[in-house]
XYZ file of C-alpha atoms in Angstrom:
658
model
C 17.110 32.089 81.704
C 20.306 33.745 81.526
C 19.749 37.480 79.689
C 20.401 36.495 76.628
C 18.130 34.094 76.108
C 15.412 36.359 77.358
C 16.406 38.891 74.617
C 16.372 36.544 72.597
C 12.494 35.089 73.339
C 12.233 39.134 73.808
C 12.821 39.992 70.050
C 10.940 36.206 69.030
C 7.495 37.422 70.334
C 8.422 40.799 68.767
C 8.187 40.082 65.512
C 5.935 37.108 65.639
C 2.743 39.816 67.269
C 4.306 42.509 63.778
C 3.459 39.720 61.749
C -0.265 38.943 63.210
C -0.435 42.495 62.770
C -2.772 42.761 59.571
C -4.599 40.469 60.822
C -6.180 42.696 63.691
C -5.687 45.499 61.494
C -8.632 46.319 59.640
C -8.257 49.300 58.012
C -11.191 51.759 56.838
C -11.876 54.820 55.719
C -12.067 57.597 58.010
C -15.255 58.453 56.838
C -16.589 54.504 57.353
C -14.784 54.772 61.092
C -17.128 57.628 62.419
C -19.488 56.696 60.489
C -19.291 52.974 62.306
C -18.270 54.862 66.310
C -21.455 56.957 65.856
C -24.412 54.389 64.923
C -23.642 52.624 68.574
C -23.260 56.110 71.070
C -25.480 57.969 72.809
C -24.894 61.361 72.464
C -27.245 62.862 74.157
C -26.160 65.410 76.709
C -25.753 64.024 80.272
C -28.598 65.470 82.383
C -28.161 69.026 84.501
C -27.778 70.805 87.445
C -28.057 74.140 88.751
C -24.821 75.766 89.258
C -24.061 79.378 91.072
C -23.740 82.212 88.521
C -20.062 82.609 89.561
C -19.121 78.984 88.374
C -21.052 79.149 85.283
C -18.488 80.137 83.134
C -17.746 78.030 79.835
C -21.471 76.252 81.235
C -23.843 75.282 78.537
C -27.677 76.116 79.372
C -30.095 73.339 79.294
C -33.015 75.429 78.885
C -33.983 78.551 77.627
C -33.927 81.483 80.382
C -36.648 82.975 80.989
C -36.880 86.756 82.950
C -38.926 87.215 85.637
C -38.044 91.105 85.685
C -38.310 94.209 83.564
C -34.295 95.909 82.770
C -34.431 98.472 83.741
C -36.994 98.321 86.584
C -37.989 101.386 85.840
C -37.325 104.816 83.533
C -34.168 106.579 84.541
C -31.651 108.677 82.969
C -29.064 107.727 81.224
C -27.274 111.188 81.935
C -26.527 113.680 84.633
C -29.234 116.695 84.019
C -32.586 117.649 85.177
C -35.730 116.012 84.934
C -38.720 117.873 82.925
C -41.999 118.182 82.099
C -41.177 118.323 77.850
C -44.168 120.286 77.107
C -42.357 122.823 79.825
C -38.994 123.505 77.129
C -41.094 123.960 73.983
C -39.916 127.496 72.426
C -37.045 127.119 74.187
C -33.700 129.172 72.124
C -30.855 131.483 72.867
C -32.103 134.395 72.123
C -35.687 132.965 74.412
C -35.197 130.771 77.557
C -36.980 129.112 79.416
C -36.471 129.098 83.439
C -38.103 126.221 85.814
C -37.771 126.427 89.058
C -36.117 123.575 90.828
C -37.747 121.192 92.931
C -36.032 120.555 96.412
C -34.702 117.196 95.873
C -31.985 115.420 93.964
C -32.302 112.181 92.582
C -28.996 109.706 92.598
C -29.030 106.411 91.413
C -31.031 104.443 94.159
C -33.182 107.544 95.718
C -36.464 106.634 95.079
C -38.587 109.813 94.145
C -40.321 112.070 96.534
C -41.875 114.645 94.863
C -44.001 115.419 91.961
C -42.832 117.659 88.575
C -44.992 119.775 88.432
C -45.962 122.205 85.311
C -42.781 124.765 85.284
C -40.570 122.728 87.575
C -37.671 120.335 86.905
C -35.510 118.051 89.532
C -31.942 117.597 89.749
C -30.932 113.651 88.497
C -28.159 111.654 88.183
C -27.137 108.998 85.832
C -29.180 105.860 86.884
C -31.519 107.539 88.847
C -35.500 107.756 88.722
C -37.507 109.105 86.855
C -40.442 111.042 89.059
C -43.774 111.226 88.680
C -45.463 114.225 86.522
C -41.723 113.911 84.066
C -41.345 112.616 80.713
C -37.903 114.321 79.758
C -34.256 114.451 80.867
C -32.138 117.793 80.059
C -28.821 117.259 80.272
C -26.681 119.385 82.606
C -24.698 120.378 79.854
C -27.228 122.676 78.166
C -28.653 124.580 80.867
C -27.400 127.297 83.138
C -28.850 127.596 87.098
C -29.911 131.054 88.515
C -30.447 131.976 91.930
C -33.826 134.372 92.029
C -35.110 136.104 95.395
C -37.770 133.827 94.719
C -35.364 130.295 94.770
C -33.263 128.559 92.284
C -34.478 127.721 88.605
C -32.097 126.415 85.504
C -32.310 127.730 82.787
C -32.875 125.919 78.725
C -32.074 127.197 75.916
C -33.184 123.875 73.902
C -36.363 122.310 73.971
C -36.663 118.542 75.512
C -38.758 115.732 73.536
C -41.083 112.885 75.372
C -38.242 110.200 75.869
C -35.148 112.441 75.755
C -32.479 110.413 78.010
C -34.503 108.493 79.465
C -34.103 104.571 79.431
C -37.674 103.402 79.531
C -38.484 100.468 81.593
C -38.027 97.035 79.537
C -36.297 98.696 77.013
C -33.744 96.576 77.433
C -35.342 92.902 78.571
C -38.880 92.749 79.023
C -40.713 90.473 81.669
C -41.166 87.174 79.808
C -38.438 87.505 77.588
C -36.447 84.557 76.328
C -32.958 86.430 77.000
C -30.993 83.135 76.376
C -31.648 80.165 74.389
C -31.202 76.189 75.903
C -27.126 75.400 74.086
C -26.207 78.900 74.194
C -22.208 78.651 76.082
C -21.948 81.599 78.599
C -19.237 84.267 77.883
C -18.947 86.850 79.966
C -21.432 88.729 77.571
C -23.743 86.217 78.480
C -23.237 86.054 82.309
C -23.612 90.088 82.895
C -27.119 89.507 81.470
C -28.327 86.494 83.879
C -26.446 88.761 86.060
C -28.744 91.384 85.692
C -32.362 89.949 85.798
C -30.711 88.370 89.102
C -30.665 84.981 88.020
C -28.159 83.415 90.771
C -28.089 79.882 89.796
C -28.256 78.826 86.044
C -29.472 75.654 84.504
C -26.351 74.101 82.612
C -25.859 70.730 81.132
C -23.224 68.140 83.148
C -20.334 68.522 82.426
C -19.553 64.620 80.575
C -16.936 63.032 82.509
C -13.366 62.015 81.078
C -11.518 59.477 82.023
C -7.967 59.334 80.646
C -5.509 56.851 81.158
C -1.566 57.181 79.695
C -0.114 53.576 79.246
C 3.269 52.151 78.476
C 6.361 51.310 80.605
C 8.307 54.156 78.970
C 6.067 56.964 80.090
C 7.193 59.388 83.030
C 4.711 61.730 84.479
C 6.261 64.846 84.174
C 8.244 66.484 87.643
C 8.976 62.882 88.029
C 13.326 62.130 87.385
C 13.231 60.207 83.124
C 15.543 57.397 82.573
C 17.282 57.102 79.228
C 14.326 56.277 76.821
C 11.300 57.196 78.398
C 10.036 60.101 77.733
C 7.529 62.258 79.609
C 3.324 61.780 78.990
C 2.190 65.280 77.764
C -0.527 63.027 75.313
C -2.123 63.054 79.420
C -2.288 66.608 79.916
C -3.048 67.882 76.565
C -5.870 65.469 76.517
C -7.341 66.717 79.597
C -6.898 70.609 78.953
C -8.206 69.803 75.298
C -11.180 68.031 76.976
C -11.975 71.149 79.120
C -11.952 73.437 76.436
C -14.399 70.907 74.353
C -17.142 71.783 77.885
C -16.046 68.452 79.546
C -14.657 67.460 83.089
C -11.100 65.588 82.800
C -10.821 62.667 84.938
C -6.908 61.671 85.154
C -6.166 58.423 85.559
C -2.210 58.747 85.285
C -0.208 56.217 84.124
C -0.648 52.596 83.547
C 1.991 50.007 83.017
C 2.689 47.389 80.738
C 0.265 45.167 82.445
C -2.728 43.343 82.056
C -4.291 43.120 85.732
C -3.088 47.390 86.231
C -4.551 47.956 82.825
C -7.726 46.042 82.717
C -8.381 47.776 86.842
C -7.514 51.422 85.416
C -9.944 50.670 82.411
C -12.373 49.053 84.745
C -12.211 52.628 86.524
C -12.338 54.288 83.646
C -15.922 53.490 82.415
C -17.342 54.715 85.613
C -17.068 57.952 83.423
C -19.043 59.077 80.631
C -16.437 58.149 78.523
C -12.938 57.484 78.149
C -9.122 58.117 76.573
C -6.103 56.248 76.515
C -3.088 56.729 74.440
C -0.879 53.815 72.914
C -1.126 50.514 73.154
C -2.681 50.736 70.043
C -0.631 49.032 67.515
C 0.768 45.258 68.152
C 4.151 45.711 69.196
C 5.851 44.829 72.007
C 4.110 45.881 74.802
C 1.029 47.139 73.223
C -1.636 46.219 75.578
C -4.347 48.230 75.610
C -5.828 46.921 72.260
C -6.344 43.157 73.628
C -7.364 44.977 77.309
C -10.429 47.358 75.394
C -11.489 43.809 72.958
C -12.972 42.053 75.991
C -15.704 44.979 76.124
C -19.023 44.003 74.433
C -22.380 46.312 73.832
C -20.790 46.305 71.440
C -17.071 46.498 71.580
C -14.406 47.703 68.723
C -15.859 48.469 65.873
C -13.006 49.882 64.725
C -9.192 49.369 64.973
C -7.319 50.306 61.751
C -8.057 53.878 59.565
C -6.461 55.025 56.015
C -5.421 58.171 58.213
C -1.732 59.599 58.129
C -1.173 60.626 61.072
C -3.063 58.022 62.963
C -3.560 54.792 61.395
C -3.359 52.625 64.330
C -6.643 54.701 66.194
C -8.756 51.917 68.203
C -12.673 53.395 68.675
C -15.212 51.079 70.658
C -18.547 51.893 72.851
C -19.716 49.540 75.032
C -23.618 50.601 76.403
C -23.596 54.188 73.978
C -20.396 54.981 75.896
C -17.229 56.317 73.543
C -14.014 54.121 73.869
C -11.124 55.490 72.477
C -7.607 54.092 71.780
C -5.203 57.445 70.935
C -1.980 56.572 68.857
C 0.735 57.270 71.542
C 2.194 59.678 69.245
C 1.530 63.649 70.579
C 0.717 64.743 67.118
C -0.991 61.705 65.958
C -3.129 61.809 68.710
C -4.386 64.763 68.843
C -4.880 64.667 65.170
C -7.720 62.280 65.629
C -8.306 62.918 68.959
C -9.641 66.727 67.238
C -11.002 64.108 64.600
C -13.259 61.647 66.161
C -13.650 62.558 69.987
C -13.720 66.018 70.040
C -17.217 66.494 68.129
C -18.263 63.434 70.214
C -16.941 65.499 73.727
C -18.792 68.789 72.086
C -22.361 66.741 72.468
C -22.634 65.092 75.658
C -21.401 68.813 76.620
C -24.535 70.184 75.067
C -22.661 72.427 72.350
C -23.556 72.516 68.820
C -21.113 70.974 65.953
C -18.430 73.540 65.282
C -17.803 75.475 61.981
C -14.385 73.850 60.256
C -13.113 77.249 58.883
C -11.239 76.888 55.667
C -8.693 79.804 53.566
C -7.203 79.163 50.493
C -3.289 78.850 50.543
C -0.381 77.608 47.480
C 2.138 75.255 48.900
C 5.746 76.634 48.590
C 8.034 73.157 48.881
C 6.841 69.817 47.527
C 5.330 67.304 49.439
C 5.961 63.801 49.227
C 3.260 61.392 50.293
C 1.963 57.275 50.130
C -0.867 56.079 48.249
C -3.809 54.198 50.820
C -3.991 57.057 53.144
C -5.240 59.609 53.118
C -2.131 62.255 54.745
C -3.197 65.299 56.637
C 0.015 67.759 57.384
C -0.166 70.824 59.917
C 0.733 73.450 58.236
C 2.066 77.548 59.405
C 0.737 79.782 57.322
C 2.733 83.290 56.334
C 1.351 85.917 53.551
C 2.788 85.951 50.515
C 4.455 89.278 48.717
C 0.847 90.132 48.191
C -0.914 90.310 51.211
C -4.181 88.996 50.174
C -1.896 85.052 49.275
C -1.304 82.970 52.408
C 1.475 80.461 51.960
C 1.292 76.991 53.586
C 4.571 75.698 54.897
C 4.105 71.917 56.434
C 4.931 71.332 59.675
C 7.431 68.229 59.021
C 8.039 67.187 62.868
C 6.614 63.167 61.765
C 3.845 62.782 64.636
C 5.786 61.732 67.398
C 6.344 65.581 68.215
C 4.676 67.396 70.622
C 4.740 71.124 69.166
C 3.283 70.442 65.569
C -0.263 71.294 67.144
C 0.873 74.341 69.104
C 2.775 75.818 65.578
C 0.176 74.292 63.465
C -2.775 77.469 62.059
C -4.140 74.600 60.266
C -3.840 71.318 57.948
C -3.764 70.564 54.678
C -4.876 66.920 53.216
C -3.283 64.423 50.498
C -5.590 62.411 48.695
C -5.127 58.965 49.068
C -4.332 58.119 45.731
C -1.287 60.826 45.493
C 2.106 60.671 46.042
C 2.894 64.091 46.354
C 1.700 67.220 46.202
C 3.807 69.797 43.753
C 5.196 73.416 44.816
C 3.363 75.763 43.859
C -0.441 73.995 44.419
C -3.503 75.458 45.278
C -4.979 74.232 48.380
C -7.169 74.292 50.766
C -6.239 74.512 54.970
C -8.463 73.649 57.483
C -8.271 75.868 60.296
C -8.000 74.813 64.298
C -10.591 76.546 65.537
C -8.974 80.090 65.499
C -9.174 83.192 63.207
C -6.368 84.011 62.020
C -4.214 87.051 62.891
C -1.503 87.311 61.169
C 2.123 88.178 63.007
C 3.680 91.764 63.153
C 7.037 89.495 62.576
C 7.619 86.588 60.131
C 11.102 84.536 60.585
C 11.473 81.741 57.824
C 14.879 80.109 58.552
C 17.481 78.821 60.887
C 17.383 78.168 63.913
C 19.343 79.087 66.875
C 19.168 80.244 70.555
C 20.804 83.521 69.942
C 18.086 84.873 67.472
C 15.577 83.886 70.790
C 17.304 85.915 72.477
C 16.186 89.317 69.910
C 12.705 87.688 69.063
C 12.421 87.573 73.215
C 12.524 90.874 73.180
C 10.249 91.659 70.788
C 7.851 89.764 72.301
C 8.241 91.482 75.698
C 7.429 94.198 74.155
C 3.798 93.479 72.606
C 5.052 92.455 69.214
C 3.508 89.097 67.773
C 6.048 87.156 66.272
C 5.884 83.548 64.335
C 9.266 82.172 63.429
C 9.427 78.480 61.096
C 12.483 76.449 61.283
C 12.920 75.663 57.477
C 16.854 75.310 57.591
C 19.027 78.428 55.835
C 18.263 77.510 51.934
C 14.541 77.009 53.134
C 14.594 80.876 54.777
C 16.427 82.037 51.410
C 13.769 80.468 49.124
C 11.365 82.045 51.368
C 12.693 85.254 50.937
C 13.574 85.304 47.488
C 9.376 84.745 47.214
C 8.572 87.132 50.151
C 7.396 84.524 52.508
C 8.705 86.451 55.456
C 10.766 89.457 56.712
C 13.219 87.780 58.400
C 15.807 85.018 57.129
C 18.022 83.596 59.204
C 21.137 81.987 57.354
C 24.145 80.686 57.098
C 25.543 79.508 54.487
C 28.700 78.902 52.972
C 29.972 79.221 49.230
C 31.741 76.105 49.284
C 34.174 77.753 46.131
C 35.221 81.163 48.581
C 34.455 80.149 52.072
C 32.458 83.304 51.917
C 29.459 83.254 54.247
C 26.001 84.276 53.048
C 26.916 87.292 50.506
C 27.509 85.116 47.286
C 23.813 83.394 48.056
C 21.632 87.154 47.454
C 19.820 87.335 44.786
C 18.115 91.381 43.517
C 15.761 92.120 45.905
C 17.678 90.525 49.191
C 19.410 93.008 52.238
C 21.788 91.255 54.104
C 21.394 92.115 57.941
C 24.994 91.117 60.156
C 24.223 89.132 62.615
C 26.591 87.244 65.237
C 29.100 84.374 64.765
C 29.376 81.538 66.273
C 31.804 78.879 66.676
C 31.598 75.324 65.063
C 33.789 72.134 64.810
C 33.093 68.050 66.132
C 31.610 66.982 68.961
C 32.845 64.222 70.278
C 32.343 62.579 73.595
C 35.308 63.183 75.705
C 37.710 60.812 76.662
C 37.278 59.459 73.028
C 41.365 58.629 71.983
C 40.261 59.339 68.620
C 39.600 63.132 69.043
C 40.954 64.029 72.403
C 44.568 66.642 71.885
C 44.093 66.729 67.676
C 42.903 69.858 65.620
C 39.676 68.833 63.338
C 41.444 67.938 60.671
C 43.635 65.795 62.293
C 40.438 64.143 63.562
C 38.425 63.584 61.070
C 41.727 62.896 58.668
C 41.672 59.716 60.976
C 37.992 58.976 61.824
C 36.914 58.953 58.603
C 38.069 55.888 57.297
C 36.767 54.157 60.641
C 34.064 51.674 60.655
C 33.356 51.777 63.843
C 33.128 55.563 64.388
C 29.998 56.607 63.681
C 29.266 59.961 62.261
C 25.958 61.815 62.784
C 25.682 64.250 59.696
C 22.993 67.801 58.949
C 20.378 67.633 56.767
C 21.006 69.071 52.727
C 20.531 72.197 52.716
C 21.883 73.359 56.165
C 25.135 75.520 56.798
C 26.309 73.348 58.510
C 25.880 70.352 55.856
C 28.029 72.571 53.199
C 30.518 73.100 55.251
C 30.887 68.934 56.464
C 30.734 68.233 52.417
C 33.597 70.935 52.389
C 35.742 69.038 55.439
C 35.353 65.523 54.466
C 35.818 66.285 50.435
C 34.990 62.127 48.256
C 35.433 61.011 52.344
C 31.864 58.649 53.006
C 32.344 58.142 57.123
C 29.977 55.913 58.410
C 26.904 57.454 59.062
C 27.400 59.941 57.222
C 23.340 59.524 55.203
C 22.445 59.492 58.938
C 21.119 63.163 59.245
C 20.137 65.197 62.263
C 18.084 68.512 61.434
C 19.772 70.861 64.447
C 23.017 70.941 66.420
C 21.606 69.798 69.799
C 20.113 66.667 67.857
C 23.449 66.089 66.271
C 25.108 66.686 70.241
C 21.860 64.313 72.013
C 23.620 61.333 69.327
C 26.696 61.498 70.031
C 25.959 62.021 74.367
C 23.358 58.974 74.146
C 26.249 57.269 72.142
C 24.573 56.222 68.714
C 27.245 58.629 66.966
C 31.029 59.027 67.743
C 30.675 62.529 66.119
C 29.424 64.927 64.429
C 29.495 69.104 63.541
C 27.593 70.693 65.970
C 28.368 74.625 67.551
C 30.161 75.122 70.686
C 27.123 76.387 73.269
C 25.182 72.175 71.684
C 28.320 70.962 72.610
C 28.855 72.485 76.330
C 24.958 71.820 76.668
C 25.457 68.344 76.382
C 28.573 68.317 78.369
C 30.919 67.136 74.646
C 34.186 67.797 73.942
C 34.820 70.103 71.061
C 37.557 70.690 68.527
C 36.984 74.300 67.295
C 36.676 74.069 63.172
C 35.614 77.632 61.675
C 33.360 80.459 62.469
C 30.364 80.638 60.743
C 28.290 83.660 60.090
C 24.478 83.683 61.319
C 22.506 86.475 59.718
C 19.607 87.723 57.962
C 18.161 88.627 55.058
C 15.619 90.544 54.317
C 14.151 91.628 51.277
C 13.807 94.976 50.859
C 10.456 95.729 49.616
C 10.524 94.738 53.431
C 13.127 96.935 54.729
C 10.351 99.443 56.024
C 8.211 97.912 57.505
C 7.963 99.011 61.247
C 8.588 95.417 62.564
C 11.295 94.565 60.187
C 12.927 98.106 61.211
C 12.881 97.330 65.049
C 13.913 93.726 64.953
C 16.849 95.271 63.194
C 17.652 97.792 66.131
C 16.985 95.338 69.008
C 20.036 93.609 67.542
C 22.304 96.278 67.727
C 21.226 97.231 71.382
C 23.563 96.493 74.641
C 21.108 94.097 75.777
C 21.143 91.217 73.239
C 24.571 91.573 72.715
C 25.115 90.862 75.690
C 23.072 87.928 76.326
C 24.318 86.505 73.039
C 28.060 86.668 74.611
C 26.511 84.796 77.333
C 25.621 81.879 74.831
C 29.691 82.133 72.892
C 28.221 84.460 70.080
C 30.311 86.954 69.125
C 28.172 90.080 67.747
């Protein structure tokens, strides 16, 4: 068959499959999908085993632990001093010291006493030393004085001792027969210390559930392998394996399955030997999506839900066979991880013997408008920052799409938009569910435009131990955040179209500008393109603006580069004008991959991707600081770091001018 005929056949097959998609996707609510899933699962822990104490960190106790010894196992001193009879010290004072004869013995820790403390005597004892017969108290060495007399060595006391003073009685910490740790408790370093104190060498723990992990798709490449155009590295496999370990499971990576039924069937059968099977990708009805067809062959009962009214995560497929969970997660990383944490993580915790995780929620305010679509509950990852009032939080959406790998790592939590809502307006109070960790405010909050040069400054601060949170929302978004008092630093590069001046015209009362650095912007294009080679930026734009086959990749509205581009184009709207990229790198990648022919970006991005560059104009990348935050230690340190020779040299090496 001719290659063009094969292509047409592939297109027909894809269209036919897509047309049938609704026939297998019975979209149900998240609550209904979860109920169906749990109805058929066996959520009991997967047996128990005994492991060495040194290997028990993070494991879950399968039984109560009962102490077979007292801790301490004897009466012992908790200070350095002298073991005495309390009755001998009655009446001791500065003006009436009491003298006790010292016994010929020193009780170091681990030494069994041989002599009895008789009336009128005392014995030297170290911290941890065993209290000798006859003694019922210890006097600190700091409150005594040794005296040598003709008839021997004495110790004089100027304070009386009470019975039991500075003595830890046998069993006062742990008594024999006491339950020291309970079944179901996860072991940290603290619990392991308790187990060691009672002499336990082996620990009874729940067997970790073995969770098979299989990535699918011809486009998936293992990290470390060469990557071809159109392929992506397998991030889901690594993320899921780490998440399973965090939840008390044992990940069993099965690698990457190609879009081929026989190979996929073999790997699924292998995965079913474990306690659970997770697949990522192939759950939709697109070209090459095969996972759901293989899983559909399972029974007892098989697939219980395929399609959930959630965003992200609609293609989620939940199945059970013989009480064992089989889940096909969406291929996009954010969708995969959100559905994993919502539907799979509670199951793994149960199989590992852990109690359900407690969801912690905090109130916040949405600083920007969020659009949505009716029919699906939408969950939006957000990053939290303190507002002008330190007691208030602003929830910034991390709108990177379901394919973004970084959304979960940058997010503090997520908020929900009701299935019947079309939008959530700026200023709306929201409830943010935290992603399993306490919210710790960063020392420095940076909200605005992103640049690799900024990393030179922030990297220096992070190296000094400062915590930094940086949100890339563009220049206009950063300026708005600074006006609301929601950040310490707002990196901006905004040009006033009327005057050509950068940043200063946009300042409002209560905001200050700190000079940053300059970076050259210009036209990026593939080297050798005669439409651009040998021309100035203005000449090139004039020549190609009217060419239908010369495609522009534009920048997002509100960015400084978009303002510059619109000023350059005037009334012209070249092909591709409405296609927007959110970063200089995204513009350069689109041109390098031949999806566009030109765009406006910084010279550093052009050099990074081996593109031609026509200089257009230097832009000023500066920093807006709310006056109310100017004297914060982290802000002062940022400004100081910006002035250092090391940062200036790093910026020069990147092609920027300080």
